Coordinates of C-alpha atoms and ligand atoms in Angstrom, one line a residue:
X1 CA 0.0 0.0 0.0
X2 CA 2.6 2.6 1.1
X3 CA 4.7 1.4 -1.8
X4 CA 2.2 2.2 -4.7
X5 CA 1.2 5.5 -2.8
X6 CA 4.4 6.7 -3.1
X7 CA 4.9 6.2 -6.5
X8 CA 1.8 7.8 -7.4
X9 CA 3.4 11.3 -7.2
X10 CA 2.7 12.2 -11.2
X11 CA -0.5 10.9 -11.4
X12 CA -1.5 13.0 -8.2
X13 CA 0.5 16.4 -9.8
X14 CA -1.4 15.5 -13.4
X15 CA -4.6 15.4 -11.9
X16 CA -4.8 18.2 -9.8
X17 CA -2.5 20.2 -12.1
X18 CA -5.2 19.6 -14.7
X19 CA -8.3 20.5 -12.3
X20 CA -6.7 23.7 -11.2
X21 CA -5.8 24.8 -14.8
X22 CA -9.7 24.3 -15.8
X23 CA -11.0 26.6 -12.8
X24 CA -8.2 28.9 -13.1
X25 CA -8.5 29.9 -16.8
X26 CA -12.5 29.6 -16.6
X27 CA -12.8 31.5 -13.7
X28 CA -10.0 34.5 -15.6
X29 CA -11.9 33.8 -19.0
X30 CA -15.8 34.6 -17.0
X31 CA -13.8 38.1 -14.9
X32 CA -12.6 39.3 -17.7
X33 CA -15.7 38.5 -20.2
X34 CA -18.0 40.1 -17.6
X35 CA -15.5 43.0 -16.6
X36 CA -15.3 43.9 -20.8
X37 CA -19.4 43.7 -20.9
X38 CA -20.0 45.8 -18.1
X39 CA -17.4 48.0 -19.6
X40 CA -19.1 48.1 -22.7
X41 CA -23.0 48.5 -21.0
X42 CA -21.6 51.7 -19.2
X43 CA -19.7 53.4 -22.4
X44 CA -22.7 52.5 -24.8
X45 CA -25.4 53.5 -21.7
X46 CA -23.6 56.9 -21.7
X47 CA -23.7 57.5 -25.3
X48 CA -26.9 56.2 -25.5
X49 CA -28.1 59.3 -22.8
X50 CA -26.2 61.6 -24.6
X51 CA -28.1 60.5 -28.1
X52 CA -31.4 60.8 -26.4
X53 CA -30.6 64.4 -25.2
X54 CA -30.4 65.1 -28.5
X55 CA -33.1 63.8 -29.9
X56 CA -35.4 65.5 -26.9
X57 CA -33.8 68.9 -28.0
X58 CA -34.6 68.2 -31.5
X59 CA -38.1 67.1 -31.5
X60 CA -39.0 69.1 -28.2
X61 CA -40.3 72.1 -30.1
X62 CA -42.4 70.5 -32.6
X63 CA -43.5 67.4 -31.4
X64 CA -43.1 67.2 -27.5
X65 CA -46.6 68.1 -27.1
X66 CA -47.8 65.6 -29.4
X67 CA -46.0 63.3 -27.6
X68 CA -47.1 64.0 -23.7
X69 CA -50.7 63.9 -24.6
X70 CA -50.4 61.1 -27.8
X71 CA -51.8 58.3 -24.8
X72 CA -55.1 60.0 -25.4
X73 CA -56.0 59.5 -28.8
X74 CA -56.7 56.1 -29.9
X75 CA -54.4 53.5 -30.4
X76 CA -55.2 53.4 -34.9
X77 CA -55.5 57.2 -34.7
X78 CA -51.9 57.6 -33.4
X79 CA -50.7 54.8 -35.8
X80 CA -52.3 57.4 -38.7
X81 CA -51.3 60.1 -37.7
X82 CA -49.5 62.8 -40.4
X83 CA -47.7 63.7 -36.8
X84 CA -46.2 60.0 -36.2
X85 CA -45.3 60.1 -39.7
X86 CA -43.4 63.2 -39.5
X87 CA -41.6 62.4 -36.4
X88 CA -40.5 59.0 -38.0
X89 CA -39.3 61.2 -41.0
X90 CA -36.9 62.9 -38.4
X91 CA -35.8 60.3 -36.2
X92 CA -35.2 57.8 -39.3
X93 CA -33.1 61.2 -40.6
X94 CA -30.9 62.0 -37.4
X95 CA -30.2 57.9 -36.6
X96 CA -29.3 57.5 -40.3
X97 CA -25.3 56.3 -40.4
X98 CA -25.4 55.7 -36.6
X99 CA -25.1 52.2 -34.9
X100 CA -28.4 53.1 -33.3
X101 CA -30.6 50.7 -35.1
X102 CA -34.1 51.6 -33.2
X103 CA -36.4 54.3 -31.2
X104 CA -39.4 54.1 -29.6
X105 CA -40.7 56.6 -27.5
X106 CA -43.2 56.4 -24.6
X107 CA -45.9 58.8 -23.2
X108 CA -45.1 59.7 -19.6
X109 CA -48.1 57.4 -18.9
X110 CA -46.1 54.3 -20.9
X111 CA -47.8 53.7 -23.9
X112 CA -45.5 53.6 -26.8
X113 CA -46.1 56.7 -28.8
X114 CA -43.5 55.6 -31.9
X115 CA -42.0 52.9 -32.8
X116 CA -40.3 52.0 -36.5
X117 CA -42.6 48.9 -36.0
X118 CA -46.3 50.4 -36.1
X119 CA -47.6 47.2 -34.8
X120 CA -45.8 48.5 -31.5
X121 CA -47.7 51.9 -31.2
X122 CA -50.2 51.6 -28.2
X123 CA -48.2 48.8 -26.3
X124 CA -48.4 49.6 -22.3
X125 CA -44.8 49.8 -20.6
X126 CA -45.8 51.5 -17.9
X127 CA -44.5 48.5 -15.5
X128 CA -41.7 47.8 -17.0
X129 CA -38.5 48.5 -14.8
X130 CA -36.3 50.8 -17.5
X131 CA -39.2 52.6 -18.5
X132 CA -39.8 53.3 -14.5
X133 CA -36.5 54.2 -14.2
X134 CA -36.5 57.0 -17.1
X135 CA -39.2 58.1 -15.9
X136 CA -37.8 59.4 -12.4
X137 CA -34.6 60.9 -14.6
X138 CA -32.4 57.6 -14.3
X139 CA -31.0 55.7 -17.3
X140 CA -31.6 51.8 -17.3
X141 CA -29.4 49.7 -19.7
X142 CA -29.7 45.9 -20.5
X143 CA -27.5 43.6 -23.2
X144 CA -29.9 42.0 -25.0
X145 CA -29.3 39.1 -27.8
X146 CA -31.4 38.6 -30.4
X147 CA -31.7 36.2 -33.3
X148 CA -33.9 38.7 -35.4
X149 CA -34.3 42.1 -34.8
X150 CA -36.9 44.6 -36.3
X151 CA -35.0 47.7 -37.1
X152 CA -35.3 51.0 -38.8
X153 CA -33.9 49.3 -41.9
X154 CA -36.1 46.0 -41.6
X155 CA -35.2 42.7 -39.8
X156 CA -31.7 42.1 -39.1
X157 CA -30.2 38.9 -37.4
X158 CA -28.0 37.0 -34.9
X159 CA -27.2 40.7 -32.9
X160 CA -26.4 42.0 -29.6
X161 CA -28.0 45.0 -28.8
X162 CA -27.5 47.3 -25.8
X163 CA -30.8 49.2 -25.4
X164 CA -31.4 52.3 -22.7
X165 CA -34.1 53.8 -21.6
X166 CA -33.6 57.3 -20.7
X167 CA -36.1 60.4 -20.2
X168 CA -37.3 62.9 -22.8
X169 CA -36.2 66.3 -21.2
X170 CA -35.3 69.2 -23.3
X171 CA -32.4 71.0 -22.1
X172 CA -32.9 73.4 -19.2
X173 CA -36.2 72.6 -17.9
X174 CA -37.4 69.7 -15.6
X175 CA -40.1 68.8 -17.7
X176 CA -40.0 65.0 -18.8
X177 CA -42.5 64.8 -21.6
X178 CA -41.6 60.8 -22.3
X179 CA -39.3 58.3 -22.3
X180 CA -37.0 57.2 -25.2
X181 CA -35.7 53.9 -25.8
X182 CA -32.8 53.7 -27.9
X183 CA -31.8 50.4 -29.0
X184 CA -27.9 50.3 -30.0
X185 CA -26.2 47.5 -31.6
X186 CA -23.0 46.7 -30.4
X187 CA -22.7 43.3 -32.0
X188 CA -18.6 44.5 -33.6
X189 CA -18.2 45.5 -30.1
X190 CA -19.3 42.0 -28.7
X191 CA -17.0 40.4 -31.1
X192 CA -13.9 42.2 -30.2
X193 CA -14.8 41.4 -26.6
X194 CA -14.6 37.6 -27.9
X195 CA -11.8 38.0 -29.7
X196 CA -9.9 39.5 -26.5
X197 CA -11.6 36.2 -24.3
X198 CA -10.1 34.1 -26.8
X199 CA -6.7 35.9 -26.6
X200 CA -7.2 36.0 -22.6
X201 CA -7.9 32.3 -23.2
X202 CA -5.1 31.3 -25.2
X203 CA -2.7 33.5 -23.8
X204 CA -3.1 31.3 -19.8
X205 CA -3.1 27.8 -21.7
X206 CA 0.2 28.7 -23.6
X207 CA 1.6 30.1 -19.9
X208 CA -0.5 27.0 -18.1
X209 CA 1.1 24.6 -20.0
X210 CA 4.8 26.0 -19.7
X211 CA 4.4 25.8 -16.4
X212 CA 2.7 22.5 -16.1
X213 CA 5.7 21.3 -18.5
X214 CA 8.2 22.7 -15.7
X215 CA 6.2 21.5 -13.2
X216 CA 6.0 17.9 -14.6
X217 CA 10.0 17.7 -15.2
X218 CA 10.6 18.6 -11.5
X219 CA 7.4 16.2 -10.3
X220 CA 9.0 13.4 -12.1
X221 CA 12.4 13.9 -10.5
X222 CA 11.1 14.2 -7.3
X223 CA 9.8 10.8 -8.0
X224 CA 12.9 9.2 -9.0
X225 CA 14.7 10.4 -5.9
X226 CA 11.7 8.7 -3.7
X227 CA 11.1 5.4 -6.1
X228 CA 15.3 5.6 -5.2
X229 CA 14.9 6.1 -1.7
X230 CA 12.1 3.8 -1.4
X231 CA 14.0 0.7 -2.4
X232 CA 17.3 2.3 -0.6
X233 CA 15.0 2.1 2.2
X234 CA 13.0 -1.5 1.6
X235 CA 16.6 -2.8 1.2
X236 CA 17.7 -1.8 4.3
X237 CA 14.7 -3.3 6.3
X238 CA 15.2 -6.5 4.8
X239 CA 18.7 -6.1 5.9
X240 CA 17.7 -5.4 9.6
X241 CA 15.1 -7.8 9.8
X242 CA 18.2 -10.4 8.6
X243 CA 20.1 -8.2 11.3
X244 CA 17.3 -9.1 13.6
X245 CA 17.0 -12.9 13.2
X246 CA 20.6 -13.0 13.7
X247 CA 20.3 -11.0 16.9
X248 CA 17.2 -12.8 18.1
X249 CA 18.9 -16.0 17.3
X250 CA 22.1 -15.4 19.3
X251 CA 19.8 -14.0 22.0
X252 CA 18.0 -17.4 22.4
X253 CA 21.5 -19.2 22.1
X254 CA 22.9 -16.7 24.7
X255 CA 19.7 -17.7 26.9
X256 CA 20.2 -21.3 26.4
X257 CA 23.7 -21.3 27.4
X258 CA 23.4 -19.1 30.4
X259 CA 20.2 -21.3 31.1
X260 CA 22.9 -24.9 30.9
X261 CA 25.5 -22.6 32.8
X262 CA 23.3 -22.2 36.0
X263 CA 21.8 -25.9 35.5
X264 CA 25.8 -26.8 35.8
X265 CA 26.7 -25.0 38.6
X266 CA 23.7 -25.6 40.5
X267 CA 23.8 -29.5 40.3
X268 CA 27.9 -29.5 40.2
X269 CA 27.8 -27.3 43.4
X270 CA 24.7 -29.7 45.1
X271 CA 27.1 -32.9 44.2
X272 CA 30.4 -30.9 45.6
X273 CA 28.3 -30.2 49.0
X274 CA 28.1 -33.9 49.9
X275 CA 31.9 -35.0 50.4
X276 CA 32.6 -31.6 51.8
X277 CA 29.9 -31.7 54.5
X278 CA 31.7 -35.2 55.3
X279 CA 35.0 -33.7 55.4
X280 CA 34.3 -30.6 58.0
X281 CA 31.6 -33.1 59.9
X282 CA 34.7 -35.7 60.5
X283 CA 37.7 -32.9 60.4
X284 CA 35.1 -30.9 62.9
X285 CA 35.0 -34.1 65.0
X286 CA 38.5 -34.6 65.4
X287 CA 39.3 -31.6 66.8
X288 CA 37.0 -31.1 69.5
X289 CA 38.9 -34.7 70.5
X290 CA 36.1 -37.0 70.3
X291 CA 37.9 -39.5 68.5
X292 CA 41.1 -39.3 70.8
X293 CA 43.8 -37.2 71.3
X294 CA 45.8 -36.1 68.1
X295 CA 49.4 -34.6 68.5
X296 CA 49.7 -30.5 68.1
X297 CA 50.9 -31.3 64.2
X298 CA 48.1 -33.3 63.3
X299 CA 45.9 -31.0 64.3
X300 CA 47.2 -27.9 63.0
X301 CA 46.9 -29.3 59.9
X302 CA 43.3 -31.1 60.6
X303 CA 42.6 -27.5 61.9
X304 CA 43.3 -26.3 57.7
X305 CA 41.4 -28.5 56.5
X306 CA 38.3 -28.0 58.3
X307 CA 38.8 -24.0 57.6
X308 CA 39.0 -24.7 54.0
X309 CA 36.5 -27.2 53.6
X310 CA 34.3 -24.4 55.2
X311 CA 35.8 -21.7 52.6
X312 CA 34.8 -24.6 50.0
X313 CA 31.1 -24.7 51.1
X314 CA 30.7 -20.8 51.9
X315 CA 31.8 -20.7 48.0
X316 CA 29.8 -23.2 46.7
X317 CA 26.7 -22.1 48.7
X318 CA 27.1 -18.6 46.8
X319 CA 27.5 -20.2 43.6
X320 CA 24.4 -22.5 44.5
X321 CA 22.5 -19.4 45.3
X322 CA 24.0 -17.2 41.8
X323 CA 22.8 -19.9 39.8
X324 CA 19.6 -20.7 41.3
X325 CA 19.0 -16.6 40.9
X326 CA 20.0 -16.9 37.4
X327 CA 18.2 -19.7 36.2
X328 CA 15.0 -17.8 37.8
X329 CA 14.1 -21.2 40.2
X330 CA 14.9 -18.4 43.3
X331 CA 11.1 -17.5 44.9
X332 CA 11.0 -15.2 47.8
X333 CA 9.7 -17.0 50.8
X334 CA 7.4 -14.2 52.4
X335 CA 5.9 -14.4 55.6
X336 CA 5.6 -12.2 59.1
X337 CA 8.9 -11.3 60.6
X338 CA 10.7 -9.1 63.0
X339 CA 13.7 -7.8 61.7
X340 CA 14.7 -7.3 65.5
X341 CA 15.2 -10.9 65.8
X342 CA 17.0 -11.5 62.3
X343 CA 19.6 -8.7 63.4
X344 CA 20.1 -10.9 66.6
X345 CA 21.2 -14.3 64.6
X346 CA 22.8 -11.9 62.6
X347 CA 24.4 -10.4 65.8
X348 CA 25.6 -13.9 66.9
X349 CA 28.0 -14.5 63.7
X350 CA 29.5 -11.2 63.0
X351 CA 30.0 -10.4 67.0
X352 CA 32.8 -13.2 66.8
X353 CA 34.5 -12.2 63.9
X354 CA 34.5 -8.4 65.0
X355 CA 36.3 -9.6 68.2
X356 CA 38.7 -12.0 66.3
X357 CA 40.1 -8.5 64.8
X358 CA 39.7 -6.3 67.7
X359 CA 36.8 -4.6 66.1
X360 CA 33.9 -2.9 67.4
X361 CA 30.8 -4.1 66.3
X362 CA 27.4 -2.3 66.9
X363 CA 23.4 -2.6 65.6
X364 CA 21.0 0.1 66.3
X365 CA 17.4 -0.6 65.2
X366 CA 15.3 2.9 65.6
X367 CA 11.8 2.4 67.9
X368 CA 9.8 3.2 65.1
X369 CA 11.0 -0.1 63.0
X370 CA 7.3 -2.0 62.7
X371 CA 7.3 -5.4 64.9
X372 CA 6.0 -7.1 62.1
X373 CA 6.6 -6.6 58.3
X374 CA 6.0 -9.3 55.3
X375 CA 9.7 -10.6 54.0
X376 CA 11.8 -13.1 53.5
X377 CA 13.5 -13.1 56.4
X378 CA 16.7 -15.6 55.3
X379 CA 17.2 -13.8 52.6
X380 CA 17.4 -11.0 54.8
X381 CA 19.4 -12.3 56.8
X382 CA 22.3 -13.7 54.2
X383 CA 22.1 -9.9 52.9
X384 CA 23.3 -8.5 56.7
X385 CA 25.6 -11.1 56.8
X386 CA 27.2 -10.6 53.1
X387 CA 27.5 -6.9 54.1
X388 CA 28.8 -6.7 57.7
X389 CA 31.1 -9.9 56.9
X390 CA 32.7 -7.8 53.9
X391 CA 32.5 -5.0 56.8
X392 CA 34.6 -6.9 59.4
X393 CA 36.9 -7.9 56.4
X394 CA 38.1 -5.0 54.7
X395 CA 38.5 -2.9 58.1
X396 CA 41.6 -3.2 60.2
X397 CA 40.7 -0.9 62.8
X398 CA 37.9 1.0 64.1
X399 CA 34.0 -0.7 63.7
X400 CA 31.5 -1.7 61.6
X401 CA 27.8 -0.5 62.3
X402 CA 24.9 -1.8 61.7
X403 CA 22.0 0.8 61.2
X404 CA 17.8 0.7 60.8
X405 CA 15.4 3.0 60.1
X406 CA 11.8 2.9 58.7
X407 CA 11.1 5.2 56.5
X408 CA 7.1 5.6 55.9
X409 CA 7.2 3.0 53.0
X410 CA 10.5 1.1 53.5
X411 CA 12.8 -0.3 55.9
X412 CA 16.7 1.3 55.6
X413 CA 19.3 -1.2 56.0
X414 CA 23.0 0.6 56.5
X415 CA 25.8 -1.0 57.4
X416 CA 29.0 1.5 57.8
X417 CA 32.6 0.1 58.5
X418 CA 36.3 2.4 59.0
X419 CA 38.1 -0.2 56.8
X420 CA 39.6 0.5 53.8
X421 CA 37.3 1.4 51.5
X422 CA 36.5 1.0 47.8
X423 CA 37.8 3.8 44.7
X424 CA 35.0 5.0 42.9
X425 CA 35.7 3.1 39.8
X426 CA 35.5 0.2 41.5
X427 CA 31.8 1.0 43.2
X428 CA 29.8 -0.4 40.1
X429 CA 31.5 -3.4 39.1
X430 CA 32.1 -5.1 42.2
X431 CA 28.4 -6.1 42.5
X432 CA 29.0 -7.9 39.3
X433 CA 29.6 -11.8 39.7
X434 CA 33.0 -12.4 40.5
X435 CA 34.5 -8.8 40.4
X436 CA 37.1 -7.6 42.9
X437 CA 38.6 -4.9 43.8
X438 CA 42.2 -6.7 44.0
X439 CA 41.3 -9.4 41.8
X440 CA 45.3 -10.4 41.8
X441 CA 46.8 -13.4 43.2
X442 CA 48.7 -11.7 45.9
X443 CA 45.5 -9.9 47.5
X444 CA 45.6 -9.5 51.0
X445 CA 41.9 -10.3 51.3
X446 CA 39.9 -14.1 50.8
X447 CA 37.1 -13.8 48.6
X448 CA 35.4 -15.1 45.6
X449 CA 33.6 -12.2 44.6
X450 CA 30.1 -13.2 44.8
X451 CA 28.8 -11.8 47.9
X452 CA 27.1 -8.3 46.7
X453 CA 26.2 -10.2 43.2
X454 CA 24.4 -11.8 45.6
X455 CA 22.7 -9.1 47.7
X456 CA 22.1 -7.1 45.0
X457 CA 19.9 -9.9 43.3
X458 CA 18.2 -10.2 46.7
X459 CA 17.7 -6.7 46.4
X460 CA 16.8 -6.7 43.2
X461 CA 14.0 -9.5 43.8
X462 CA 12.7 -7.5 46.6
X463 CA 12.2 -4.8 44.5
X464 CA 14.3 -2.4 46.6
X465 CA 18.0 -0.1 46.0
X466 CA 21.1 -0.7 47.1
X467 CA 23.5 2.6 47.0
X468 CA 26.7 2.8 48.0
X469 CA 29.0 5.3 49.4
X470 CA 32.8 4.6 50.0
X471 CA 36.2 6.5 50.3
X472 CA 39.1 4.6 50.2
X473 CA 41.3 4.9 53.8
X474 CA 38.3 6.1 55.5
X475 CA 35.8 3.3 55.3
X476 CA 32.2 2.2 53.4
X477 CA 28.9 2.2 53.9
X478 CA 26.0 0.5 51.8
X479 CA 22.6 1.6 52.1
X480 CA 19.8 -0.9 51.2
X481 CA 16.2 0.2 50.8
X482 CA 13.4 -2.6 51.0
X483 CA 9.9 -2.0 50.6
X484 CA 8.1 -3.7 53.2
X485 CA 4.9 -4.0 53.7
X486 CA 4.1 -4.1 57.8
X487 CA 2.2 -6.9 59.4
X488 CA -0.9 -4.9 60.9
X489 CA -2.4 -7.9 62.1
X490 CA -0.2 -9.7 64.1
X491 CA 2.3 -6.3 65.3
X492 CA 4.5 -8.7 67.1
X493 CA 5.3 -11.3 64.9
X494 CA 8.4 -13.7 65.3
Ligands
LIG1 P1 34.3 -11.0 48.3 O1 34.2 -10.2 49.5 O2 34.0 -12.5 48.5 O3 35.5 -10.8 47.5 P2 32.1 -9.5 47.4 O4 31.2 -9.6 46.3 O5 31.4 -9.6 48.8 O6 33.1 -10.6 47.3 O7 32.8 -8.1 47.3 C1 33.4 -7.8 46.1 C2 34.6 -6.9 46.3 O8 34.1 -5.6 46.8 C3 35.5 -7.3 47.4 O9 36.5 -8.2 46.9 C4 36.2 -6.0 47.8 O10 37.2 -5.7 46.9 C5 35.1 -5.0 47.7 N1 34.3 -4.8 49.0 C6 33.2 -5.3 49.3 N2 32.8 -4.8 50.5 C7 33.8 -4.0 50.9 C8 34.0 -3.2 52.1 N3 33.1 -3.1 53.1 N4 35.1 -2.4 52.1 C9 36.0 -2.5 51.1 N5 35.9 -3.2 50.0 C10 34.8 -4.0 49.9

């Protein structure tokens, strides 16, 4: 559809080019037509007046009583009149050579007092409109067409006749002793008026055309260029939709493979957990001496092993929980909780570690925390316990804090340490899987770099923030914002 319209450009420009060049050269032709006519009404009307002036001066003196009392005598009297017949003589006499071709004259009272055509003589025009108008000293004109015409010199055909009516005044008194009609034929005029239409005519379909000729060259360009850029642009789309396959295609491999990748991990990690369990469980049992006493050596190194078997399973949990996150089998567990009591577990862990490196470590949970709120309190948990763990390791002196708030629609977690903290270019990444700041193999620090992928995923899944502010040599804090709804039930849940 779009295709065809846009290739319909000429056909459009034709069209409407040829619609506009009909109305524009009739409506010029009609203007000028009736502009030349009413030209010609007013210049013949004029002449006409002047004509009749005449004649009323001429015949005033000698027949202008005759003619304001002729409505009195009877209609075959006036016709035989020696009077009539003189007057005729004269007008016939004076309108001789003139493009005046007829007279008739009309008693004040409109009955038609002369006429060339005697078969005229005692016609009533009292109601007609020109004779009204003459007879209250205005001059009415009409352009009148006429196949045959009786005239002075017999009938003439095919003419165009501009007749007047005008009053019968002799010159210098008010008197109007009848009404004249001249009849005046102005069929040469009429045909130069047609022969100037024509010109008019011709002239606009010789300039219409040029231009339409322009017009049509730069149209037809126009066309090219967008026929051009059409299948520029069609060939593109198939491109991109080619583009788009491939993209869509790669996306699904991408999806498969990070779908395979987490099904890996998760059931490598799950089959790693068993023998380790078994090795801290029986390493674990050696050293608090159930099995017997075991020289200082033996249990150094016993000592190792059970630290590293726990390193193994802190690692693989986190790797568990990555790719349980990623292949999307993680579901919130949601139920009542008390973040008071969370923070004591919590409490439990990181107090020993804070001691181990002569840190202080402190919670503060403000009053206005809710009892109750709906969350998943392990997860919770795990995210205090990634945080202030990180806290207690990457500070050497000083303390880490533990701080919440509630803030009208969410709780604030913030957990603030002195240790060392992190440069700003590092503040993004290391909440990607397996980032670091000191990724090197001489770090100072143990780590696999999957504790904040971690929170922030819990974060993520809770629907809250995680910010985090951080100067290196003067110490960290990470804010975490969860929206909780609170419990209003059961205000005191466990
Ligand atoms: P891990 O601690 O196991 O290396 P994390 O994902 O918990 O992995 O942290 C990633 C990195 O972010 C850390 O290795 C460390 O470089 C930096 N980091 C995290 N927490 C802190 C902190 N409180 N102070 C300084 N650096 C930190």
């Amino acid at each position: 559809m779009r295709k065809n319209t846009m290739f319909r450009l000429v056909r459009y420009f034709s069209v409407t080019s040829f619609v506009v060049f009909v109305i524009a050269v009739s409506f010029f032709a009609s203007r000028s037509r009736i502009a030349s006519i009413n030209d010609l009404i007013t210049v013949r009307e004029q002449s006409n007046a002047e004509l009749a002036q005449v004649y009323a001066n001429i015949i005033w003196a000698d027949y202008g009583e005759f003619i304001a009392s002729a409505a009195t005598l009877d209609t075959d009297d006036l016709r035989n009149s020696p009077t009539l017949a003189a007057l005729d003589t004269i007008l016939r006499t004076y309108t001789a050579g003139l493009s005046v071709i007829k007279i008739k004259i009309y008693a004040p009272n409109g009955i038609t007092v002369y006429s060339s055509d005697l078969a005229q003589i005692g016609e009533d025009k009292s109601a007609n409109p020109g004779f009204v108008t003459a007879l209250s000293g205005g001059v009415a004109s009409e352009l009148i067409y006429r196949d045959t015409f009786n005239a002075f010199e017999g009938a003439i055909v095919d003419r165009n006749i501009v007749e007047s009516y005008v009053a019968l005044r002799p010159s210098g008194t008010d008197r109007i002793y009848g009404v004249i009609e001249v009849y005046d034929d102005v069929t040469p005029l009429m045909q130069l008026v047609d022969m100037r239409q024509r010109r008019i005519v011709t002239g606009l379909v010789i300039i219409f055309t040029l231009l339409y000729i322009i017009l049509f060259f730069i149209v037809s360009y126009a066309e090219r260029i967008l026929r051009r850029q059409g299948q520029e642009i069609r060939t593109q789309n198939a491109e991109l939709v080619q583009v788009n396959q491939k993209l869509h295609h790669a996306h699904q491999l991408a999806a498969e493979s990070a779908r395979l990748k987490s099904e890996f991990l998760s059931t490598m990690s799950h089959e790693l957990r068993t023998p380790l369990n078994a090795v801290i469980g029986y390493s674990g049992i050696i050293i608090e001496g159930i099995t017997g006493e075991t020289n200082q050596r033996t249990l150094g190194m016993i000592q190792k092993i059970n630290m590293s078997g726990q390193h193994l399973l802190t690692l693989i949990n986190n790797v568990l929980d990555i790719a349980k996150i990623e292949s999307g089998r993680m579901e919130l567990v949601e139920s009542s909780m008390n973040i008071r009591h969370v923070v004591e577990d919590v409490q439990a862990q990181i107090q020993i570690l804070a001691e181990n490196k002569g840190l202080t470590f402190n919670t503060h949970i403000a009053a206005d925390v809710p009892q109750a709120v709906i969350g998943d309190a392990d997860r919770i948990k795990q995210i205090l316990i990634n945080l202030l763990s990180n806290g207690v390791k990457f500070t050497e002196q000083g303390s880490v804090l533990l701080n919440i708030e509630w803030k009208n629609t969410y709780m604030l977690l913030q957990v603030t340490d002195t240790g060392i903290g992190i440069p700003a270019h590092a503040q993004d990444y290391i909440f990607e899987e397996f980032r670091q700041v000191n990724s090197s193999s001489t770090r100072t620090y143990q780590g696999t770099g999957l504790g904040l992928a971690i929170v922030r995923k819990f974060v993520e899944a809770m629907k809250g923030t995680i910010l985090l502010k951080s100067e290196v040599g003067s110490g960290s804090t990470f804010m975490v914002r969860l929206p909780l709804k609170v419990e209003t039930s059961e205000r005191s849940a466990g």
